[in-house]
Short mmCIF file of C-alpha atoms and ligand atoms in Angstrom, two decimals:
data_model
loop_
_atom_site.label_atom_id
_atom_site.label_comp_id
_atom_site.label_asym_id
_atom_site.label_seq_id
_atom_site.Cartn_x
_atom_site.Cartn_y
_atom_site.Cartn_z
CA LYS A 25 11.61 -3.75 17.92
CA ILE A 26 9.57 -2.42 14.99
CA LEU A 27 9.44 1.13 13.59
CA ILE A 28 6.64 2.14 11.22
CA ILE A 29 7.34 5.31 9.23
CA GLY A 30 4.06 6.75 7.90
CA ALA A 31 1.99 5.06 10.64
CA CYS A 32 -0.94 7.48 10.19
CA GLY A 33 -1.44 6.70 6.49
CA GLN A 34 -3.98 4.41 4.82
CA ILE A 35 -1.92 1.21 5.28
CA GLY A 36 0.13 2.41 8.26
CA THR A 37 -2.93 2.95 10.46
CA GLU A 38 -4.15 -0.66 10.30
CA LEU A 39 -0.64 -2.10 10.05
CA THR A 40 0.36 -0.43 13.33
CA GLN A 41 -2.70 -1.77 15.16
CA LYS A 42 -2.17 -5.32 13.87
CA LEU A 43 1.59 -5.35 14.63
CA ARG A 44 0.91 -4.08 18.16
CA LYS A 45 -1.61 -6.88 18.68
CA ILE A 46 0.91 -9.49 17.51
CA TYR A 47 4.21 -8.17 18.95
CA GLY A 48 3.02 -6.06 21.88
CA THR A 49 2.29 -2.33 21.87
CA GLU A 50 5.59 -1.33 23.49
CA ASN A 51 7.54 -3.15 20.75
CA VAL A 52 5.95 -1.20 17.88
CA ILE A 53 7.02 2.45 17.55
CA ALA A 54 4.68 4.44 15.31
CA SER A 55 5.98 7.55 13.56
CA ASP A 56 4.68 10.10 11.11
CA ILE A 57 5.36 13.64 9.92
CA ARG A 58 2.90 15.08 12.42
CA LYS A 59 1.23 14.06 15.68
CA LEU A 60 -2.47 13.54 14.84
CA ASN A 61 -5.09 12.76 17.45
CA THR A 62 -5.65 9.16 16.32
CA ASP A 63 -5.79 5.71 17.91
CA VAL A 64 -2.35 4.96 16.43
CA VAL A 65 -0.82 7.98 18.17
CA ASN A 66 -2.71 7.54 21.44
CA SER A 67 -2.51 3.75 21.78
CA GLY A 68 1.27 3.33 22.04
CA PRO A 69 4.76 4.79 21.50
CA PHE A 70 4.70 7.54 18.83
CA GLU A 71 7.46 9.78 17.44
CA VAL A 72 7.23 12.72 15.05
CA VAL A 73 9.69 12.02 12.21
CA ASN A 74 10.34 13.49 8.79
CA ALA A 75 10.97 10.49 6.50
CA LEU A 76 13.40 12.71 4.59
CA ASP A 77 15.58 13.36 7.64
CA PHE A 78 18.21 10.59 7.84
CA ASN A 79 19.51 11.74 11.23
CA GLN A 80 16.01 11.68 12.79
CA ILE A 81 15.43 8.09 11.57
CA GLU A 82 18.92 6.95 12.62
CA HIS A 83 18.37 8.48 16.08
CA LEU A 84 14.99 6.71 16.52
CA VAL A 85 16.57 3.41 15.46
CA GLU A 86 19.31 3.79 18.07
CA VAL A 87 17.14 5.08 20.92
CA HIS A 88 14.44 2.41 20.49
CA LYS A 89 16.80 -0.43 19.40
CA ILE A 90 14.80 -0.94 16.18
CA THR A 91 15.42 -4.14 14.18
CA ASP A 92 12.61 -3.99 11.59
CA VAL A 93 11.43 -0.91 9.64
CA TYR A 94 8.16 -0.69 7.67
CA LEU A 95 8.53 2.38 5.40
CA MET A 96 4.93 3.33 4.57
CA ALA A 97 5.38 7.07 3.90
CA ALA A 98 4.82 8.16 0.27
CA LEU A 99 2.74 10.36 -2.02
CA LEU A 100 0.16 8.29 -3.91
CA SER A 101 -0.57 8.50 -7.64
CA ALA A 102 -2.99 11.41 -7.98
CA THR A 103 -1.26 13.60 -5.37
CA ALA A 104 2.16 12.86 -6.86
CA GLU A 105 1.02 14.14 -10.28
CA LYS A 106 0.37 17.51 -8.62
CA ASN A 107 3.77 17.57 -6.83
CA PRO A 108 6.22 15.59 -9.03
CA ALA A 109 9.49 16.91 -7.53
CA PHE A 110 8.40 16.45 -3.91
CA ALA A 111 6.85 13.05 -4.67
CA TRP A 112 10.12 11.81 -6.22
CA ASP A 113 12.11 13.23 -3.29
CA LEU A 114 9.90 11.73 -0.57
CA ASN A 115 9.26 8.35 -2.24
CA MET A 116 12.93 7.77 -3.21
CA ASN A 117 15.09 9.41 -0.54
CA SER A 118 13.13 7.97 2.37
CA LEU A 119 13.87 4.55 0.84
CA PHE A 120 17.59 5.31 0.47
CA HIS A 121 17.74 6.35 4.15
CA VAL A 122 16.28 3.05 5.32
CA LEU A 123 18.28 0.91 2.84
CA ASN A 124 21.50 2.62 3.99
CA LEU A 125 20.68 1.94 7.66
CA ALA A 126 20.33 -1.75 6.75
CA LYS A 127 23.54 -1.67 4.69
CA ALA A 128 25.29 -0.27 7.79
CA LYS A 129 23.76 -3.17 9.79
CA LYS A 130 21.90 -0.72 12.05
CA ILE A 131 18.61 -2.50 11.24
CA GLN A 132 18.00 -6.10 10.17
CA LYS A 133 14.89 -6.12 7.96
CA ILE A 134 12.87 -3.71 5.81
CA PHE A 135 9.35 -3.78 4.38
CA TRP A 136 8.81 -1.37 1.51
CA PRO A 137 5.49 -1.12 -0.41
CA SER A 138 5.44 -1.09 -4.18
CA SER A 139 2.31 -0.93 -6.33
CA ILE A 140 0.62 -2.10 -9.51
CA ALA A 141 1.42 1.48 -10.55
CA VAL A 142 4.86 0.15 -11.65
CA PHE A 143 3.04 -1.18 -14.74
CA GLY A 144 2.21 1.17 -17.61
CA PRO A 145 0.18 1.46 -20.84
CA THR A 146 2.43 -1.06 -22.69
CA THR A 147 2.10 -3.74 -19.98
CA PRO A 148 -0.25 -6.68 -20.79
CA LYS A 149 -3.51 -5.67 -19.06
CA GLU A 150 -5.07 -8.99 -18.12
CA ASN A 151 -3.39 -11.36 -15.67
CA THR A 152 -0.29 -9.13 -15.66
CA PRO A 153 2.74 -11.40 -15.06
CA GLN A 154 5.38 -11.00 -12.32
CA TYR A 155 7.98 -10.30 -15.03
CA THR A 156 6.83 -8.13 -17.94
CA VAL A 157 7.18 -4.77 -19.71
CA MET A 158 7.01 -1.93 -17.18
CA GLU A 159 6.82 1.63 -18.56
CA PRO A 160 5.00 3.50 -15.76
CA SER A 161 3.56 6.82 -16.90
CA THR A 162 2.96 8.37 -13.46
CA VAL A 163 5.47 10.00 -11.10
CA TYR A 164 4.32 7.61 -8.38
CA GLY A 165 4.76 4.57 -10.67
CA ILE A 166 8.21 5.73 -11.79
CA SER A 167 9.27 6.14 -8.14
CA LYS A 168 7.98 2.67 -7.27
CA GLN A 169 9.71 1.05 -10.27
CA ALA A 170 13.00 2.79 -9.40
CA GLY A 171 12.55 1.84 -5.73
CA GLU A 172 12.12 -1.83 -6.68
CA ARG A 173 15.36 -1.73 -8.66
CA TRP A 174 17.23 -0.25 -5.66
CA CYS A 175 15.73 -2.81 -3.24
CA GLU A 176 16.93 -5.66 -5.44
CA TYR A 177 20.36 -3.97 -5.85
CA TYR A 178 20.86 -3.49 -2.08
CA HIS A 179 19.86 -7.11 -1.52
CA ASN A 180 22.19 -8.49 -4.18
CA ILE A 181 25.20 -6.24 -3.53
CA TYR A 182 24.98 -5.56 0.25
CA GLY A 183 22.86 -8.50 1.45
CA VAL A 184 20.08 -6.23 2.74
CA ASP A 185 16.95 -8.18 3.77
CA VAL A 186 14.29 -5.97 2.13
CA ARG A 187 10.85 -7.38 1.23
CA SER A 188 8.22 -5.75 -0.96
CA ILE A 189 4.69 -6.20 -2.30
CA ARG A 190 3.09 -4.56 -5.36
CA TYR A 191 -0.21 -3.66 -3.70
CA PRO A 192 -3.31 -3.33 -5.87
CA GLY A 193 -5.89 -0.69 -4.95
CA LEU A 194 -6.58 -1.03 -1.22
CA ILE A 195 -9.95 -0.52 0.41
CA SER A 196 -10.36 0.19 4.12
CA TRP A 197 -12.74 1.92 6.48
CA SER A 198 -10.26 3.08 9.12
CA THR A 199 -8.85 6.05 7.18
CA PRO A 200 -10.51 8.36 4.61
CA PRO A 201 -9.29 8.18 0.95
CA GLY A 202 -5.65 9.35 0.65
CA GLY A 203 -5.00 10.72 -2.83
CA GLY A 204 -4.95 7.44 -4.74
CA THR A 205 -6.64 6.79 -8.08
CA THR A 206 -8.17 3.56 -6.76
CA ASP A 207 -9.55 5.53 -3.81
CA TYR A 208 -12.86 5.97 -5.64
CA ALA A 209 -13.55 2.48 -4.25
CA VAL A 210 -13.11 3.83 -0.69
CA ASP A 211 -14.92 7.15 -1.22
CA ILE A 212 -17.93 5.39 -2.74
CA PHE A 213 -18.70 3.74 0.62
CA TYR A 214 -18.45 6.98 2.63
CA LYS A 215 -20.72 8.76 0.11
CA ALA A 216 -23.19 5.84 -0.24
CA ILE A 217 -23.79 5.83 3.52
CA ALA A 218 -23.80 9.63 3.94
CA ASP A 219 -25.58 10.78 0.75
CA LYS A 220 -26.90 7.58 -0.88
CA LYS A 221 -25.22 8.82 -4.08
CA TYR A 222 -21.71 9.09 -5.50
CA GLU A 223 -20.22 10.92 -8.47
CA CYS A 224 -17.38 8.65 -9.65
CA PHE A 225 -14.20 10.27 -11.07
CA LEU A 226 -13.57 7.21 -13.27
CA SER A 227 -15.70 5.78 -16.11
CA SER A 228 -18.14 2.97 -15.29
CA GLU A 229 -16.17 0.10 -16.92
CA THR A 230 -12.71 0.98 -15.48
CA LYS A 231 -11.59 -2.42 -14.20
CA MET A 232 -8.71 -2.42 -11.67
CA PRO A 233 -7.07 -4.93 -9.32
CA MET A 234 -8.25 -4.39 -5.74
CA MET A 235 -7.84 -5.87 -2.25
CA TYR A 236 -9.46 -5.44 1.15
CA MET A 237 -7.10 -3.91 3.73
CA ASP A 238 -7.38 -6.93 6.05
CA ASP A 239 -5.84 -9.10 3.32
CA ALA A 240 -3.15 -6.49 2.56
CA ILE A 241 -2.12 -6.28 6.22
CA ASP A 242 -1.97 -10.08 6.55
CA ALA A 243 0.16 -10.30 3.39
CA THR A 244 2.53 -7.62 4.74
CA ILE A 245 2.97 -9.39 8.07
CA ASN A 246 3.31 -12.81 6.42
CA ILE A 247 5.98 -11.76 3.92
CA MET A 248 7.98 -10.28 6.82
CA LYS A 249 7.55 -13.43 8.95
CA ALA A 250 8.55 -15.78 6.10
CA PRO A 251 11.97 -17.43 6.40
CA ALA A 252 14.51 -15.49 4.27
CA GLU A 253 15.02 -18.45 1.93
CA GLU A 254 11.33 -18.35 0.90
CA ILE A 255 11.72 -14.79 -0.43
CA LYS A 256 13.05 -15.36 -3.92
CA ILE A 257 12.05 -11.98 -5.40
CA HIS A 258 13.70 -8.89 -3.91
CA SER A 259 12.27 -6.32 -6.33
CA SER A 260 8.58 -6.71 -5.39
CA TYR A 261 5.88 -9.41 -5.48
CA ASN A 262 2.71 -9.07 -7.56
CA LEU A 263 -0.29 -9.41 -5.25
CA ALA A 264 -4.02 -9.42 -5.97
CA ALA A 265 -7.35 -10.55 -4.58
CA MET A 266 -10.05 -9.35 -6.99
CA SER A 267 -10.75 -6.97 -9.88
CA PHE A 268 -13.91 -4.96 -10.39
CA THR A 269 -15.37 -1.93 -12.17
CA PRO A 270 -17.28 1.00 -10.64
CA THR A 271 -20.47 -0.57 -12.11
CA GLU A 272 -19.80 -3.82 -10.24
CA ILE A 273 -19.01 -2.27 -6.85
CA ALA A 274 -22.03 0.05 -7.15
CA ALA A 275 -24.28 -2.97 -7.82
CA GLU A 276 -22.85 -4.72 -4.74
CA ILE A 277 -23.47 -1.64 -2.56
CA LYS A 278 -27.06 -1.43 -3.90
CA LYS A 279 -27.71 -4.86 -2.34
CA HIS A 280 -27.23 -3.14 1.08
CA ILE A 281 -28.45 0.39 0.20
CA PRO A 282 -31.13 -0.09 -2.51
CA GLU A 283 -31.63 3.64 -3.11
CA PHE A 284 -27.90 4.21 -3.79
CA GLU A 285 -27.26 5.99 -7.13
CA ILE A 286 -23.91 6.37 -8.95
CA THR A 287 -23.10 8.91 -11.67
CA TYR A 288 -19.86 9.24 -13.68
CA ASN A 289 -17.69 12.29 -14.31
CA PRO A 290 -14.18 11.09 -15.24
CA ASP A 291 -11.32 13.51 -14.44
CA PHE A 292 -7.49 13.49 -14.81
CA ARG A 293 -7.34 10.26 -12.83
CA GLN A 294 -8.98 8.32 -15.70
CA LYS A 295 -5.69 8.50 -17.64
CA ILE A 296 -3.81 7.10 -14.61
CA ALA A 297 -6.31 4.26 -14.17
CA ASP A 298 -6.19 3.43 -17.91
CA SER A 299 -2.39 3.02 -17.67
CA TRP A 300 -2.69 0.26 -15.05
CA PRO A 301 -3.51 -3.46 -15.38
CA ALA A 302 -7.08 -4.76 -15.09
CA SER A 303 -6.00 -7.98 -13.35
CA ILE A 304 -2.80 -9.40 -11.85
CA ASP A 305 -1.06 -12.82 -11.80
CA ASP A 306 0.19 -13.24 -8.22
CA SER A 307 1.20 -16.92 -8.49
CA SER A 308 4.81 -16.21 -7.41
CA ALA A 309 3.64 -14.86 -4.02
CA ARG A 310 1.26 -17.80 -3.60
CA GLU A 311 4.04 -20.31 -4.43
CA ASP A 312 6.99 -18.68 -2.57
CA TRP A 313 5.50 -17.61 0.79
CA GLY A 314 1.94 -18.98 0.84
CA TRP A 315 -0.05 -15.85 0.03
CA ASN A 316 -3.81 -16.36 -0.09
CA HIS A 317 -6.58 -13.77 0.01
CA LYS A 318 -9.79 -14.09 2.07
CA PHE A 319 -12.06 -11.20 0.98
CA ASP A 320 -13.93 -10.92 -2.32
CA LEU A 321 -16.19 -8.06 -3.52
CA GLU A 322 -19.24 -9.42 -1.71
CA THR A 323 -17.62 -10.05 1.70
CA MET A 324 -15.60 -6.82 1.51
CA THR A 325 -18.69 -4.71 0.75
CA LYS A 326 -20.60 -6.27 3.64
CA ASP A 327 -17.69 -5.64 6.07
CA MET A 328 -17.14 -2.06 4.87
CA ILE A 329 -20.81 -1.10 5.23
CA GLU A 330 -21.06 -2.72 8.67
CA HIS A 331 -17.99 -0.79 9.93
CA LEU A 332 -18.95 2.55 8.35
CA SER A 333 -22.65 2.53 9.31
C1 LIG B 416 -3.05 4.78 -5.78
N1 LIG B 416 -3.96 3.33 -4.04
O1 LIG B 416 -4.14 4.78 -6.30
C2 LIG B 416 -2.76 3.71 -4.72
C3 LIG B 416 -2.18 2.49 -5.38
C4 LIG B 416 -2.44 0.83 -7.21
C5 LIG B 416 -3.01 2.01 -6.56
O2 LIG B 416 -0.88 2.68 -5.76
O3 LIG B 416 -2.22 5.59 -6.06
#
């Protein structure tokens, strides 16, 4: 059986629905820090769990006979800058709890999300390689880089089957923006439909790697379904689908909402965005376990506007 920790978050929400469709609702236990009135909570088994409470997680694993854990709970980049100590605590110690359950053979497989935030200002910006300089300058990025090192260590020393993806910015319609720097690309759709205008907190030419949530969910499920021998990287795989600037996504939205207007007022998140790559080389994921994206800027924009209208 599958346990998702952080099932009410941006990725967790769609991941829970998709896993329930594939493996059966009763086989996918959703959990989060609080019981919200959402489809995820109301459509199948749900448990309130604090990702920092080892005993709570261990108890859920025993009671529900969990084999696979997807640990999706974390503070994202912008929020983490406002709460560095808590962000480090939540992002790191929740991972140790799950890794130690696998080390003790109480669970068999782990998915843990990393991010392009592991790269920093000294990383090559275009077509960022799988292996390169990584000096993350955000609390979130530091926690993801450290987490990758621990995942690889637990795999190499204790044989833990942990799999990870460095997600780019993710865009989805099912949950509102959740404190990420790339979340301007989510907020812009909500504001374009509601107000026909959007004040962007990044500058117009800030190019970042992005991906539609449908592709991110498929990649997550596919890396977990892949035979163990196909997973050659146990830190985390680079993954990408597209890169665009606020100018480019605004122009694409204008094709559907001609009167849409964007203005720019960069804030503290500009420095975070400037520390990240503009585009990513994800050839290792494509070669090792057959990753391939489906959505580009045009098809994503069309799908987002259809769902949000
Ligand atoms: C964030 N959406 O902005 C997340 C992600 C690469 C970006 O880590 O913090």
